[in-house]
Structure formats: C-alpha cells, structure tokens
XYZ file of C-alpha atoms in Angstrom:
741
model
C -2.492 40.625 21.341
C -3.116 38.453 18.232
C -4.057 34.582 18.146
C -3.614 32.197 15.163
C -5.661 28.696 15.361
C -4.963 26.440 12.397
C -6.277 23.030 11.564
C -4.233 21.294 9.530
C -3.409 17.395 8.340
C -0.042 16.144 7.746
C 1.128 13.424 5.154
C 4.677 14.439 5.251
C 7.108 13.151 8.750
C 7.572 16.985 9.747
C 5.662 19.994 10.144
C 7.158 23.433 9.658
C 5.979 26.860 10.737
C 7.880 29.165 8.379
C 7.987 32.876 10.084
C 10.479 34.643 7.740
C 11.738 35.766 10.569
C 10.906 31.813 13.349
C 13.244 26.340 13.724
C 12.373 24.793 16.922
C 11.617 21.193 17.456
C 9.240 20.874 20.772
C 8.915 17.648 22.594
C 5.730 16.425 23.521
C 4.655 15.801 27.301
C 1.190 15.101 27.684
C -1.156 13.141 24.984
C 1.341 14.401 22.367
C 1.059 17.923 23.130
C 3.988 20.151 22.226
C 3.667 23.845 24.140
C 6.677 26.169 23.635
C 6.843 29.340 25.546
C 8.969 31.577 23.221
C 11.926 33.681 24.307
C 11.624 31.757 28.089
C 15.182 31.550 29.646
C 17.032 27.847 29.200
C 16.101 25.668 31.743
C 12.898 27.287 32.875
C 10.332 25.002 32.139
C 6.824 25.432 33.822
C 3.180 24.153 34.434
C 0.878 25.934 33.475
C -1.811 27.324 36.614
C -4.880 26.098 34.885
C -4.310 23.307 32.436
C -0.858 21.714 34.032
C 0.454 21.239 30.704
C 4.113 21.637 30.810
C 5.616 24.621 28.426
C 9.527 24.820 27.794
C 11.827 27.071 26.423
C 12.439 27.513 22.742
C 16.375 28.584 22.950
C 18.016 25.188 21.803
C 15.525 24.483 19.251
C 15.932 27.713 17.104
C 18.633 28.817 14.934
C 18.357 32.579 15.089
C 16.221 35.299 17.137
C 16.816 36.625 20.537
C 14.652 36.664 23.701
C 13.143 39.403 24.774
C 10.611 40.356 27.694
C 7.528 42.323 27.165
C 7.207 45.935 29.402
C 6.339 45.857 32.956
C 2.886 47.452 31.833
C 2.110 44.499 29.780
C 3.260 41.783 32.060
C 0.977 43.013 35.162
C -2.231 43.583 32.688
C -4.881 40.751 33.037
C -4.781 38.648 29.577
C -6.772 35.904 31.374
C -5.855 32.615 32.976
C -2.227 30.772 31.927
C -0.846 33.929 30.076
C 2.460 33.650 31.174
C 3.589 32.848 28.137
C 2.721 36.401 26.580
C 5.625 37.780 29.092
C 8.386 36.634 26.549
C 8.784 36.878 22.835
C 11.347 35.678 20.580
C 12.096 38.444 18.027
C 14.135 38.317 14.803
C 15.746 42.060 14.513
C 18.414 40.880 11.961
C 16.473 38.582 9.922
C 15.362 40.811 7.391
C 14.753 39.059 4.478
C 15.011 35.719 5.633
C 13.114 33.206 7.201
C 13.259 31.083 10.793
C 10.577 28.023 11.369
C 9.658 26.088 14.200
C 9.807 22.301 12.704
C 7.387 20.519 15.031
C 7.448 16.599 14.862
C 3.956 14.798 13.484
C 2.556 11.669 11.965
C 1.760 10.892 8.528
C -1.712 10.878 8.013
C -2.908 13.151 11.375
C -4.672 16.215 11.821
C -3.326 18.893 14.445
C -4.287 21.796 15.870
C -1.638 24.918 15.711
C -1.683 27.866 17.610
C 0.385 31.085 17.759
C 0.181 33.995 20.354
C 1.622 37.156 19.156
C 1.669 40.162 22.214
C 4.269 42.744 21.112
C 3.769 44.444 24.629
C 6.334 47.117 23.533
C 9.079 44.726 23.875
C 11.637 46.785 21.976
C 10.582 50.250 23.286
C 9.815 51.584 19.876
C 5.597 51.827 20.556
C 5.051 50.454 17.190
C 1.636 48.942 17.015
C 1.687 47.881 13.436
C 4.096 45.867 12.685
C 3.778 43.215 9.916
C 5.549 40.095 8.593
C 4.720 37.114 6.379
C 4.037 33.910 8.193
C 4.261 30.424 6.358
C 2.214 27.170 7.085
C 4.573 24.431 5.260
C 4.905 26.495 2.079
C 1.927 28.062 2.153
C 1.611 31.809 2.922
C -0.175 34.168 4.078
C 0.147 37.847 6.316
C -0.374 38.202 9.866
C 0.603 40.250 13.131
C 4.380 41.474 13.540
C 8.137 39.720 13.672
C 7.961 38.148 16.425
C 6.133 35.176 18.510
C 5.378 34.396 22.128
C 4.006 30.907 21.970
C 3.490 27.807 19.511
C 1.370 25.548 20.610
C 0.583 21.715 18.791
C -2.000 19.746 19.583
C -2.797 16.189 17.998
C -6.258 15.848 16.848
C -5.966 12.523 15.297
C -8.008 11.421 12.084
C -11.676 11.133 12.865
C -12.235 14.984 13.776
C -13.037 17.822 11.195
C -13.645 15.722 7.855
C -12.912 19.182 6.357
C -9.200 19.078 7.423
C -7.315 16.841 4.137
C -3.908 16.568 2.836
C -3.920 19.792 0.837
C -6.712 21.974 2.909
C -6.335 23.220 6.373
C -8.642 25.854 8.524
C -7.953 28.893 9.670
C -10.153 29.806 12.939
C -12.026 33.095 12.957
C -13.878 32.687 15.631
C -14.657 29.497 18.131
C -17.723 30.734 20.473
C -19.401 28.948 23.674
C -22.799 31.047 22.714
C -24.702 29.925 25.647
C -22.248 31.636 28.331
C -23.166 34.559 29.611
C -21.057 37.916 28.362
C -20.049 38.407 32.046
C -18.674 35.169 32.145
C -14.900 35.212 31.750
C -14.345 31.500 32.267
C -12.511 29.826 28.905
C -13.257 26.327 27.874
C -9.953 24.413 26.922
C -8.069 21.415 28.575
C -8.630 19.663 30.376
C -12.445 20.026 29.760
C -11.606 19.995 26.001
C -9.512 16.810 25.079
C -8.033 18.919 21.996
C -7.423 22.249 24.052
C -9.429 24.393 21.702
C -10.467 27.527 23.459
C -14.137 28.267 23.773
C -14.630 32.014 24.400
C -17.705 33.347 25.691
C -19.665 35.185 22.601
C -20.880 38.610 22.693
C -24.567 38.924 23.732
C -26.956 37.783 21.217
C -30.048 40.449 20.666
C -33.238 38.827 20.901
C -31.988 35.601 22.330
C -32.245 33.857 25.785
C -29.666 31.996 27.661
C -30.440 28.277 28.973
C -28.003 25.717 30.601
C -28.625 22.339 32.336
C -26.284 20.550 34.887
C -27.317 17.369 33.150
C -24.098 15.508 31.143
C -24.363 15.854 27.467
C -22.602 13.385 25.380
C -20.736 15.196 22.269
C -20.598 13.762 18.751
C -17.377 11.459 18.155
C -16.414 13.747 15.039
C -15.968 16.759 16.825
C -15.865 15.874 20.222
C -17.232 19.382 21.972
C -16.844 19.219 25.732
C -19.588 18.944 27.626
C -19.553 22.014 29.749
C -19.805 23.855 26.320
C -23.105 21.954 25.260
C -24.870 22.388 28.671
C -25.235 25.869 27.954
C -27.461 27.426 24.840
C -29.325 30.211 23.243
C -32.689 30.466 22.267
C -35.004 33.050 20.747
C -36.672 35.660 22.846
C -40.276 35.749 23.236
C -42.197 34.133 20.831
C -40.020 34.451 18.162
C -38.971 30.705 15.920
C -35.925 32.352 14.472
C -32.164 32.937 15.891
C -29.524 35.188 13.729
C -26.069 35.327 14.585
C -22.916 36.788 12.615
C -19.544 35.224 11.390
C -17.189 37.271 12.791
C -14.845 39.486 10.150
C -13.848 36.991 7.269
C -10.537 37.270 5.555
C -11.281 38.023 2.029
C -7.937 36.538 0.897
C -8.867 33.275 1.539
C -12.459 33.561 -0.319
C -13.555 30.119 1.047
C -15.242 29.837 4.356
C -16.756 26.535 6.382
C -18.678 26.812 9.609
C -19.608 24.268 12.298
C -22.834 24.511 14.184
C -23.177 22.569 17.443
C -26.568 21.411 19.059
C -27.403 19.638 21.996
C -31.103 19.529 23.292
C -31.713 19.144 26.682
C -35.669 20.146 26.768
C -37.042 16.704 26.201
C -40.448 17.760 26.408
C -41.494 18.782 22.958
C -40.111 18.166 19.104
C -37.702 20.673 17.987
C -36.999 20.887 14.162
C -34.980 23.630 12.294
C -33.384 24.666 9.188
C -29.844 26.188 8.817
C -29.130 29.230 5.933
C -25.991 31.233 5.396
C -26.274 35.143 4.763
C -29.861 35.113 4.153
C -29.275 32.089 1.244
C -31.026 28.664 0.612
C -32.507 27.011 3.915
C -30.837 23.523 4.169
C -32.976 20.251 4.400
C -34.965 19.776 8.614
C -32.216 18.598 11.250
C -34.034 17.146 14.596
C -31.754 17.665 18.133
C -31.347 14.607 19.439
C -31.987 14.603 23.372
C -28.552 15.011 25.828
C -26.604 13.941 22.546
C -24.606 16.289 20.398
C -25.201 17.253 16.906
C -22.975 18.974 14.542
C -23.726 20.521 11.332
C -21.234 21.909 8.830
C -21.717 24.619 5.936
C -19.230 26.683 3.558
C -19.512 29.665 1.374
C -17.339 31.540 -0.712
C -17.172 35.384 -0.676
C -14.657 38.188 -2.512
C -15.424 40.946 0.120
C -14.814 41.275 3.574
C -16.750 41.558 6.330
C -19.254 39.916 8.364
C -21.725 36.897 7.283
C -25.001 35.926 8.922
C -26.679 32.771 9.816
C -30.099 31.949 10.228
C -31.627 29.312 12.123
C -35.293 28.631 11.415
C -38.253 26.681 13.034
C -40.232 24.150 10.940
C -43.777 24.581 10.657
C -43.892 21.018 12.226
C -41.538 22.189 15.363
C -43.224 22.699 18.495
C -40.100 24.252 20.108
C -37.954 27.394 19.056
C -34.526 26.821 17.613
C -31.694 26.069 19.603
C -27.742 26.831 19.446
C -25.041 25.637 21.691
C -21.809 26.655 19.868
C -20.200 27.615 16.557
C -16.678 27.720 14.718
C -16.077 29.647 11.689
C -13.219 28.795 9.674
C -11.299 30.044 6.451
C -9.961 27.278 4.304
C -6.659 27.244 3.277
C -5.674 25.157 0.260
C -2.401 23.902 0.010
C -1.435 23.918 -3.755
C 2.423 24.802 -3.586
C 4.889 22.374 -4.253
C 7.145 20.948 -1.295
C 10.219 18.829 -1.519
C 10.232 15.114 -1.915
C 9.569 13.446 1.304
C 12.583 11.217 1.428
C 15.017 14.148 0.091
C 13.542 15.925 3.159
C 14.331 13.399 5.233
C 17.728 12.805 3.804
C 18.791 16.607 4.058
C 17.332 17.292 7.668
C 19.490 13.970 8.970
C 22.646 15.709 6.922
C 21.675 19.075 8.798
C 21.466 17.470 12.179
C 24.492 15.294 11.805
C 27.036 17.900 10.937
C 25.279 20.775 12.884
C 24.676 22.976 9.395
C 23.477 26.493 9.980
C 23.434 28.397 6.852
C 19.522 29.040 5.956
C 18.757 25.725 6.124
C 14.882 26.007 7.617
C 11.528 25.389 6.506
C 11.150 23.737 2.839
C 14.718 23.258 0.969
C 12.981 24.046 -2.275
C 9.654 26.423 -2.343
C 9.260 29.110 -1.864
C 11.737 29.759 -4.411
C 12.928 32.967 -3.008
C 14.104 30.596 0.368
C 15.661 27.824 -1.332
C 18.263 26.726 0.734
C 22.035 27.579 0.364
C 24.091 24.942 -1.748
C 20.655 23.288 -2.821
C 19.135 23.335 -6.337
C 15.924 21.513 -7.090
C 14.082 20.349 -10.028
C 10.051 19.976 -10.499
C 9.227 16.003 -10.685
C 5.789 16.835 -11.666
C 2.801 16.227 -9.091
C 3.855 19.584 -7.212
C 6.779 17.494 -5.908
C 10.239 18.783 -6.062
C 13.508 16.967 -6.247
C 16.952 17.998 -5.025
C 19.264 17.159 -7.707
C 22.022 19.098 -6.549
C 24.199 19.572 -3.233
C 27.019 21.859 -2.684
C 28.424 21.583 0.857
C 31.946 22.821 -0.009
C 33.519 24.921 2.460
C 31.025 24.189 5.260
C 33.277 23.195 7.859
C 31.826 19.682 8.162
C 33.597 17.019 10.188
C 33.543 13.441 10.652
C 32.932 10.766 8.233
C 30.996 10.848 5.085
C 27.008 10.261 6.284
C 25.216 7.280 4.842
C 22.349 9.758 4.387
C 23.854 11.410 1.196
C 22.823 8.086 -0.701
C 19.205 8.483 0.073
C 19.181 11.334 -2.532
C 17.700 9.313 -5.308
C 17.814 12.026 -8.081
C 21.040 13.878 -7.361
C 23.008 14.809 -10.021
C 25.862 16.774 -8.148
C 27.438 16.440 -4.651
C 30.283 18.772 -3.575
C 32.194 17.610 -0.109
C 35.291 19.457 -1.164
C 37.261 21.448 1.632
C 36.022 19.907 4.717
C 37.411 17.975 7.275
C 35.782 14.686 6.283
C 37.294 11.351 6.732
C 36.749 7.656 6.550
C 35.238 5.582 3.545
C 33.200 6.786 1.315
C 29.902 4.575 1.370
C 29.412 2.149 -1.144
C 26.112 2.893 -2.485
C 27.485 6.342 -3.181
C 30.719 5.068 -5.337
C 28.083 2.769 -6.891
C 25.870 5.974 -8.206
C 29.298 7.791 -8.971
C 28.429 7.359 -12.662
C 25.047 9.193 -12.466
C 26.578 11.979 -9.858
C 29.409 14.493 -10.444
C 31.019 13.791 -7.057
C 33.682 16.056 -5.416
C 35.654 15.362 -2.347
C 38.987 16.845 -1.615
C 40.131 17.313 1.865
C 43.681 18.428 1.351
C 43.956 21.896 2.514
C 46.297 23.179 -0.630
C 43.699 21.469 -3.489
C 41.197 23.350 -1.261
C 43.050 26.779 -2.119
C 43.933 26.145 -5.924
C 41.726 25.097 -8.882
C 41.820 21.236 -9.454
C 43.763 20.371 -12.435
C 42.486 17.854 -15.472
C 45.046 15.301 -14.371
C 44.093 15.314 -10.392
C 40.811 14.483 -11.691
C 41.149 11.932 -14.382
C 43.489 10.247 -11.477
C 40.578 10.380 -9.024
C 38.306 9.187 -11.381
C 40.644 6.262 -12.515
C 40.810 5.444 -8.847
C 36.947 5.377 -8.384
C 36.365 3.529 -11.441
C 38.504 0.734 -10.643
C 37.246 0.518 -6.980
C 33.800 0.211 -8.467
C 34.136 -2.019 -11.745
C 36.363 -4.489 -9.751
C 33.399 -5.614 -7.014
C 30.899 -5.046 -9.591
C 32.696 -7.318 -12.446
C 32.876 -10.181 -9.551
C 28.848 -9.801 -8.478
C 27.962 -10.039 -12.433
C 30.192 -13.133 -12.828
C 28.420 -14.632 -9.648
C 24.795 -13.467 -10.868
C 25.486 -15.179 -14.356
C 26.605 -18.400 -12.579
C 23.656 -18.487 -10.703
C 21.207 -17.712 -13.537
C 22.915 -20.308 -15.695
C 21.965 -22.717 -12.969
C 18.605 -21.922 -12.441
C 17.715 -21.961 -16.132
C 19.220 -25.639 -16.141
C 17.204 -26.818 -13.451
C 13.712 -25.165 -14.410
C 14.609 -26.729 -18.305
C 15.013 -30.158 -16.300
C 11.642 -29.733 -14.009
C 9.487 -27.880 -16.323
C 9.944 -29.379 -19.515
C 6.767 -30.938 -19.481
C 4.668 -28.136 -18.232
C 6.124 -25.760 -21.031
C 5.394 -28.081 -24.087
C 1.766 -28.319 -22.708
C 1.779 -23.858 -22.674
C 2.622 -23.223 -26.311
C 1.733 -19.738 -25.595
C 4.811 -19.254 -23.081
C 7.313 -20.002 -26.037
C 8.354 -16.310 -26.684
C 5.851 -14.767 -24.175
C 6.955 -11.254 -22.632
C 8.505 -11.511 -19.359
C 5.487 -10.573 -17.390
C 3.708 -13.456 -18.796
C 6.498 -16.390 -17.503
C 6.508 -14.320 -14.245
C 2.645 -15.043 -13.583
C 3.581 -18.550 -14.399
C 6.030 -18.757 -11.727
C 3.052 -17.244 -9.331
C 0.908 -20.361 -10.368
C 3.335 -22.617 -9.647
C 3.432 -22.020 -5.875
C 3.340 -25.235 -3.644
C 0.180 -24.422 -2.356
C -1.982 -24.021 -5.529
C -3.092 -27.214 -6.894
C -2.939 -28.098 -11.020
C -5.610 -29.497 -12.437
C -6.360 -30.977 -15.978
C -9.068 -30.398 -18.238
C -10.650 -33.618 -17.856
C -10.698 -32.978 -13.807
C -12.469 -29.852 -14.365
C -15.057 -31.331 -16.544
C -15.813 -34.368 -14.057
C -15.616 -31.472 -10.965
C -18.515 -29.500 -12.833
C -20.667 -32.169 -14.635
C -19.184 -31.103 -17.764
C -19.765 -27.564 -16.891
C -23.461 -28.058 -16.246
C -24.067 -25.303 -13.961
C -23.336 -21.977 -14.804
C -23.296 -19.402 -11.835
C -21.459 -16.406 -13.396
C -19.651 -14.602 -15.827
C -16.355 -12.974 -15.592
C -13.774 -10.611 -17.115
C -12.293 -13.395 -19.264
C -15.039 -16.251 -19.165
C -17.720 -17.714 -17.565
C -17.661 -19.321 -13.836
C -19.221 -22.532 -13.341
C -19.826 -24.460 -9.877
C -18.104 -27.404 -9.165
C -16.902 -30.234 -6.484
C -13.604 -31.744 -5.845
C -13.345 -35.508 -5.002
C -13.293 -34.412 -1.296
C -16.587 -32.459 -1.529
C -14.929 -29.150 -1.288
C -17.164 -26.828 -3.149
C -15.078 -24.386 -5.665
C -15.858 -22.119 -8.455
C -14.092 -22.112 -11.635
C -13.415 -19.389 -14.184
C -12.870 -20.604 -17.692
C -11.027 -18.319 -20.025
C -12.759 -17.786 -23.259
C -11.304 -18.435 -26.521
C -13.559 -15.627 -27.773
C -12.069 -12.719 -25.524
C -8.985 -10.690 -27.124
C -8.001 -9.608 -23.798
C -8.845 -12.436 -21.665
C -5.163 -13.814 -21.221
C -4.243 -10.513 -19.627
C -7.033 -10.427 -17.393
C -6.668 -13.732 -16.417
C -2.832 -13.165 -15.551
C -3.979 -10.248 -13.360
C -6.300 -11.777 -11.620
C -3.158 -15.012 -11.292
C -0.922 -12.374 -9.259
C -3.684 -10.629 -7.521
C -4.880 -14.096 -5.614
C -1.462 -15.433 -5.371
C -0.341 -12.436 -3.570
C -3.465 -11.664 -1.158
C -3.783 -14.118 1.991
C -6.532 -13.030 3.792
C -9.587 -14.493 5.940
C -11.973 -11.984 4.808
C -10.854 -12.291 0.850
C -11.332 -15.176 -1.180
C -8.284 -17.580 -1.537
C -7.115 -19.703 -4.772
C -7.533 -23.254 -4.516
C -5.398 -24.098 -7.899
C -5.468 -23.645 -11.707
C -5.433 -25.384 -14.903
C -3.319 -24.036 -17.979
C -2.917 -26.574 -20.999
C -2.919 -25.988 -24.741
C -5.929 -24.215 -25.347
C -7.803 -24.484 -21.827
C -7.012 -21.492 -18.822
C -8.662 -21.535 -15.818
C -8.720 -20.302 -12.105
C -10.322 -22.873 -9.076
C -11.241 -20.714 -5.773
C -13.257 -20.932 -2.847
C -16.846 -21.158 -3.788
C -19.335 -18.479 -1.690
C -21.994 -20.059 -1.145
C -24.007 -17.153 0.549
C -23.255 -15.092 -2.823
C -20.703 -12.313 -3.190
C -20.737 -8.876 -1.480
C -22.642 -7.538 -4.637
C -25.478 -9.676 -4.280
C -25.588 -8.603 -0.760
C -25.402 -4.960 -1.275
C -28.194 -5.387 -3.983
C -30.513 -7.772 -2.150
C -30.355 -10.589 -4.372
C -30.085 -13.646 -2.888
C -33.303 -13.376 -0.435
C -31.956 -11.875 2.835
C -34.929 -9.572 3.169
C -33.054 -6.439 3.265
C -30.136 -4.673 2.008
C -26.675 -4.746 3.948
C -26.900 -1.751 6.425
C -24.542 1.156 6.712
C -23.086 -0.251 9.625
C -22.448 -3.564 8.546
C -20.733 -2.102 4.933
C -18.329 0.153 7.041
C -17.855 -3.394 8.956
C -16.995 -5.183 5.785
C -14.669 -2.492 4.518
C -12.732 -2.522 7.640
C -12.262 -6.352 7.708
C -11.375 -6.372 4.107
C -8.513 -3.604 4.618
C -6.903 -5.222 7.594
C -3.395 -6.326 6.821
C -3.992 -6.680 3.332
C -0.466 -6.770 1.418
C -0.886 -6.853 -2.554
C 2.456 -5.338 -3.665
C 0.924 -3.725 -6.290
C 1.149 -0.350 -7.931
C 0.025 2.752 -6.265
C -2.096 3.170 -9.565
C -3.164 0.529 -11.734
C -3.047 1.571 -15.420
C -6.848 0.503 -16.621
C -10.058 2.584 -17.329
C -10.549 3.963 -14.085
C -13.893 4.630 -14.827
C -14.936 4.152 -11.127
C -12.730 6.592 -9.709
C -13.713 9.003 -12.885
C -17.440 8.335 -11.684
C -16.847 9.258 -8.051
C -14.521 12.157 -8.641
C -17.266 13.753 -11.256
C -20.298 13.112 -8.369
C -18.575 14.219 -5.296
C -19.560 18.090 -5.169
C -20.740 17.832 -1.628
C -24.289 16.384 -1.926
C -23.837 13.242 0.196
C -26.997 12.103 -1.362
C -25.587 11.840 -4.844
C -22.895 9.685 -3.675
C -24.878 7.176 -1.011
C -26.951 4.143 -2.465
C -30.477 4.592 -2.714
C -30.981 0.872 -1.123
C -29.745 2.632 2.214
C -33.017 4.510 2.163
C -31.162 7.490 4.006
C -30.512 5.360 7.097
C -26.960 6.206 7.842
C -25.076 8.725 9.856
C -24.102 11.934 7.769
C -20.553 12.405 9.061
C -19.951 8.702 9.010
C -20.360 8.391 5.471
C -18.398 11.488 4.729
C -15.282 9.906 6.175
C -15.646 7.153 4.266
C -15.701 8.773 1.081
C -13.035 11.579 2.561
C -10.894 8.339 2.857
C -11.753 7.211 -0.828
C -10.948 10.679 -2.425
C -7.353 10.553 -0.264
C -6.502 7.312 -1.591
C -7.407 8.180 -5.403
C -6.183 11.824 -5.227
C -3.489 12.548 -8.321
C -0.317 13.440 -6.000
C 1.108 10.397 -5.012
C 2.427 11.996 -1.676
C -1.007 12.626 -0.155
C -2.537 8.958 -0.922
C -3.228 7.280 2.552
C -1.303 4.278 3.753
C -3.345 1.291 4.109
C -2.657 1.745 7.651
C -4.080 5.158 7.848
C -7.145 3.487 5.865
C -7.866 0.771 8.417
C -7.548 3.556 11.327
C -10.029 5.841 10.010
C -12.227 2.905 9.209
C -11.848 1.624 12.349
C -12.638 5.120 14.135
C -16.052 5.075 11.545
C -16.906 1.561 13.020
C -16.737 2.113 16.381
C -18.614 5.371 15.898
C -21.204 3.104 14.394
C -21.085 0.627 16.971
C -21.476 3.523 19.382
C -24.523 4.884 17.788
C -26.244 1.822 17.082
C -29.502 2.481 15.405
C -30.701 5.552 17.021
C -30.131 9.108 15.265
C -27.296 10.243 17.252
C -25.435 12.259 14.659
C -27.297 11.831 11.898
C -29.071 14.364 9.770
C -32.955 13.539 10.282
C -34.843 14.664 7.096
C -38.488 14.731 6.835
C-alpha cells in the first residue's frame, strides 16, 4: 500500500489532481472535508467507523476508468481502522498516454491537506507489484505508485497553519510521527482528535530514549494545532544523557529541498529545560525553552542531492537542568510550482462550457499545460508571468446542443472560435457579436454546409449580416454618447469657468490631471483660498513636517478644528504629480482608521491639501518612540494597527503602482529565512516568532511578481485577524515564542 500526503495552497477556484490515468468532483460533508472512496458502486455512501466521516463513490464525477475490487486475500487483511476505502480501486486500463483528473473545489487563498491511498491488491489478477504512473498536482509533475487509486481525501487547513505552504510551494509528507507512543501501540491519532484529520503514526523505537506521558490536557500552538493526545506523550534521553538523536526517514532526491517541524510540550514543571537543534550534524540553532503544558513548534529546512536518511540532534544547553524532550515531528519535501497555468478567468469559462454542454473529449486538468496534454480544440499563448491564455477554441462537430452559452464571452484573449456543425440554436450573445472584429467566429448549423466547404460568397454574406447587426446599434449608441458629452461639456463650462481661470496649469493639461481636478470637486471637500490658509496657520508659523512635495503646517479652522496643511513647494520639479496622486488616494479611501481629506486650495501658484491633524503623532512616531510614550509600540499592537488599517479599505488603484519600489526591493533582498534581519530592533526580540513570519508571509504574497498569486485584501485581513487572535491568546507570555538567551 502507498500513501501520498500533500499540504498545498490554492489561489485559483478549483484544485486538480492529475494522474495521467484520474476527474471527479467531491462534495463536502463535514467541515469542508471531501472523502472519495474510488471504485465504490453508485449510491453506496457510508460512514467511517472510527471518524464518522462520510465517504462517497466517484462514479458520477469521473470521465474515465472503471471500478475494480481487490482480491479477497487483501480485503481480509488488517490494514488498520477505517480501511474499507482500500477494498475498491478505480483503474484506467485504456488510458495509456492520457490523463484523468479528480478536480476538487477549493477556496482562493486557503491551504489544504490532500491525501491519496493506493493499494494494488492484485485487483487485475496480474500479480504485478511494480507498476508505475505519473502524478501531477495542478501542473506540477512527479512520479508515484501505480495506475489506479483507492482513496482521495481533501481537508481544509485555513490560512494560519503551515506558513511554509504558499501560493507556489506545497509540502509532500515523508513522515509524521507521534514519537512518544510505544511501538506496540497501534492506535493511529487522526480525526476527531486532530481537527485537520492528519495521521499521527506510531514511531519506531528510538534507541537510548525513554517514553514518558501525562493525562493532563495540553494546549496546542495555534499555528500547527498538534492534538493534545499527541502532545501528552514524549521521549527523553535514557540515563544521564543530555542529547536526543532521531532520523528523517527516506527522503526524495528529486525534491532536493526538505522541511522539518519539531513539536514540543513540557509536562514536567519542576526544573528548567533548554536545548538547541541541529540537522545532519550541522550548526546548532539558538536555544529554545519549552512552555509548561503548552505546545511549541520549531521549523527548519535543508537541501540534499542524494537519497538517504538525515539525522536530527536535540541537545541540552549548559544551563538546562533537564534533558531535551520531543513529542512529535513532521518531515516534508518541498514542491515548487514553477510551471505555467491557465489564466483563472479562462479556466472558469472553459469549465462552465464543459459542464453546460457535457463535453467529454480529453478535457481534464489544466487546459494549456503540460503541452503534451493540451485539451483537444484548445490553443494557448504565453502571456508572461507563467500565465497561459486561451486564444483559440475549435468546437466544430462536437455534438453541442442548445443555445450559444454566454460563457464564450468571458475569453478576453480569444482570437478564433469555431462552433460550426453542431445543433445550436437561438441568438448569438451580443458581447460575442461586438467582439467579432477581433475574433474569427465560425457558426454554421445547416447540415449540408457542414458536409461541404464554406464558399467565400457565403462567408462574405454572413460577414455582411454580422457587420450590419453590429454597426447599427453601435452607431446609435455613439450618437447618444456624443450628445451627452456635448451637454456635459457645456454644463461644465458654465459652472466651472471661474475655477479654470484661477488654475492656468489645467489648460492643455494631460487627461489624468483634469481627472484629479474632478476628484477634488467632490461635495464633501471644501475649497479654501490661499488667504484663508494664511489666516488658519497664522501666516504659516508652525511647521510640523515635510511632505514629498513641500512643507506641512499646523492650522486651526474658524470652528477650532485642528488641521494639517500640506503646501506644494515651487522648488519641487515633481511636486504636482505627487500632489495629484495624494489627491486621488485621499478622495478614494474612506476608513475610520485612516486620515481623511478636509479640503484643498488650488489657485494660481498655490496648491495645498488640508486634512485631519494627528494630535498624538503619526504611526512612524509611535513605532520609533518619538513622542514621549515611554516605549515603542509592541508587536501585538502593531499587528492590531495593521489589521484595523486593512479592514474595508477600497482604493481602486492598480495592483502594482509604478515607482522606485525601494521598500519592496529591500524586503525581497533581506528575507533570507533569518527573521531577525527583518524585525524592528526596537522590539528587543519581544515578539512571537511564528506571528512575525505570518505577517511577513502575507507581505511577500502581496508583492509577488506573478499577479495571480497575490493575496486579495480579504485574504490579508483574514490572515491578520488570525494573527491578532494568536497574539491575544498568547498575551504577554512566552507561548509559541522561541526564547533566546
């Protein structure tokens, strides 16, 4: 039997496990769990004896393959509890050179555990113990077991756990061990003890170690949520030894990069325990201290060019009164997803078409990649950033019935569409007709025409018909739009002539400048004169700061409202652009945690923004301790500030704003795995290690070069919320911290 477990992150709307010889759509039954018993007869769902989870058949959800049963010898063999799923398989005997996929629904920005079981069980009577086939996660390929599958399971992890799992990185499990369990203990810890249904297996006996346990409940760390039954057992060195050594299990040389997570929890609260960790006799880490009755997880990584087992050493420090302890560990291989994928909107559109018309063909997996498995009738083009666009779709002679789907209009890069020789009826969607000038569109349904070549005259007649049907409504629409623009221009001339006279810079200015002027004239933005600003600032007496385009002055309005006034400097060659950029930002952003625009001044040579005065200083002042607060903002407060600033922000700007980008470049250069190179020195190391990493992880996902992998603002808010909850739960204690001395 083979077991494949993956931790993966999804930034598209569906997940596809491609197995060259596996497409099903499972439905969630509990907590978003999807449990598919491959090869199970239709209408034969059942509950697992141990977990109570519902397992469903895959027959209605797959385009190929056939149901098979393992032989009686294997069905009667003990494989552990809840292994009824191994009694049947789905095989693909006629799918040589093809792929079939299980496509499982996922949520954008979430992480998932994916688990597949493979038990050959001589289902084909061939007694072949060494079959092989290729397996693909999304479009990332690697090798595994045999051309069949017994079970497919999907378990949502949310956003918080396993920070090493990102949009372009998944983890493949080598071993997950409950080391404190006795080798004679056959109890597998999984759901419901483990909320994510991870398998915590009993480990082989560790030489020179002693098993210890407790019945006291242990609080797991939020970031990995190791179940309490696992943390209640541990090993310590035997005798007077102060060192533990254990091994990783066989690693996959093809993956090269490997990842380990060590889980600790101390339930001996009589003396101090401190230790360091090293991988394969390498450099020892900084010291760690285990919190009492609380989980602590330590992560590490290494690279290798050869197969074999790698050792991990946990050694007590000189000041530790107790030997090291270990409760559990996990070892993974990193899978980097660096292959191209189909643009998400194109993928959604073609999947909608597939299900609407019941198209079979070889439409499984990613439509455009790998190249040898591109879907029949589909042609793609590389759009850069490892994104493929569908540019051609030939569905002629595909036995399509019904009306022409509106989903065809969602292909924004489509250049060729052929729907000829099908049984389609009804009208052509208007948006498809509108794009006919950029799309080579073929649509013939007459049986005789499908049997003979289309003559040029027929093509010209159809083109004329299409042209007339498009040009007429477009011409009417153009006349209406032109009439409206003339009316609007006259109205603006009457209402804004005095304003334009006061702003000579607007005459002949580029369109983006006049657009900013429109933003300023929103009703809620008061317009001030330069003389009023002189009065409010006592002739610009109190300078409180410097902006990108000039000085900032303190002012007080006639109703005693305190304001800050940014004046554009005449010496700044780029001041106008920065001024206008800030205008657009402040007029679009409306949030209780962000400063609001009060008004503006724009006359002759005088440009100014008037906005709320921050009487207690700005965020930078708080972070740097400039305002006599007694101390800097701690990490917990900084996370809260970031969360409150991110909530409900809508700015309408492009995903990446052009500019020098020095902050992004700087962060990209220094993020090398050493968190201390990123953390503010003023924090003095007083922060939760994994909390800092999660904020950094969210930041890196927001600035990645690949647009489809960037986090949505909702995902950023969710991750910051979970981080804030983690900080609230930990309070000021050391829970989850990596203590350094």
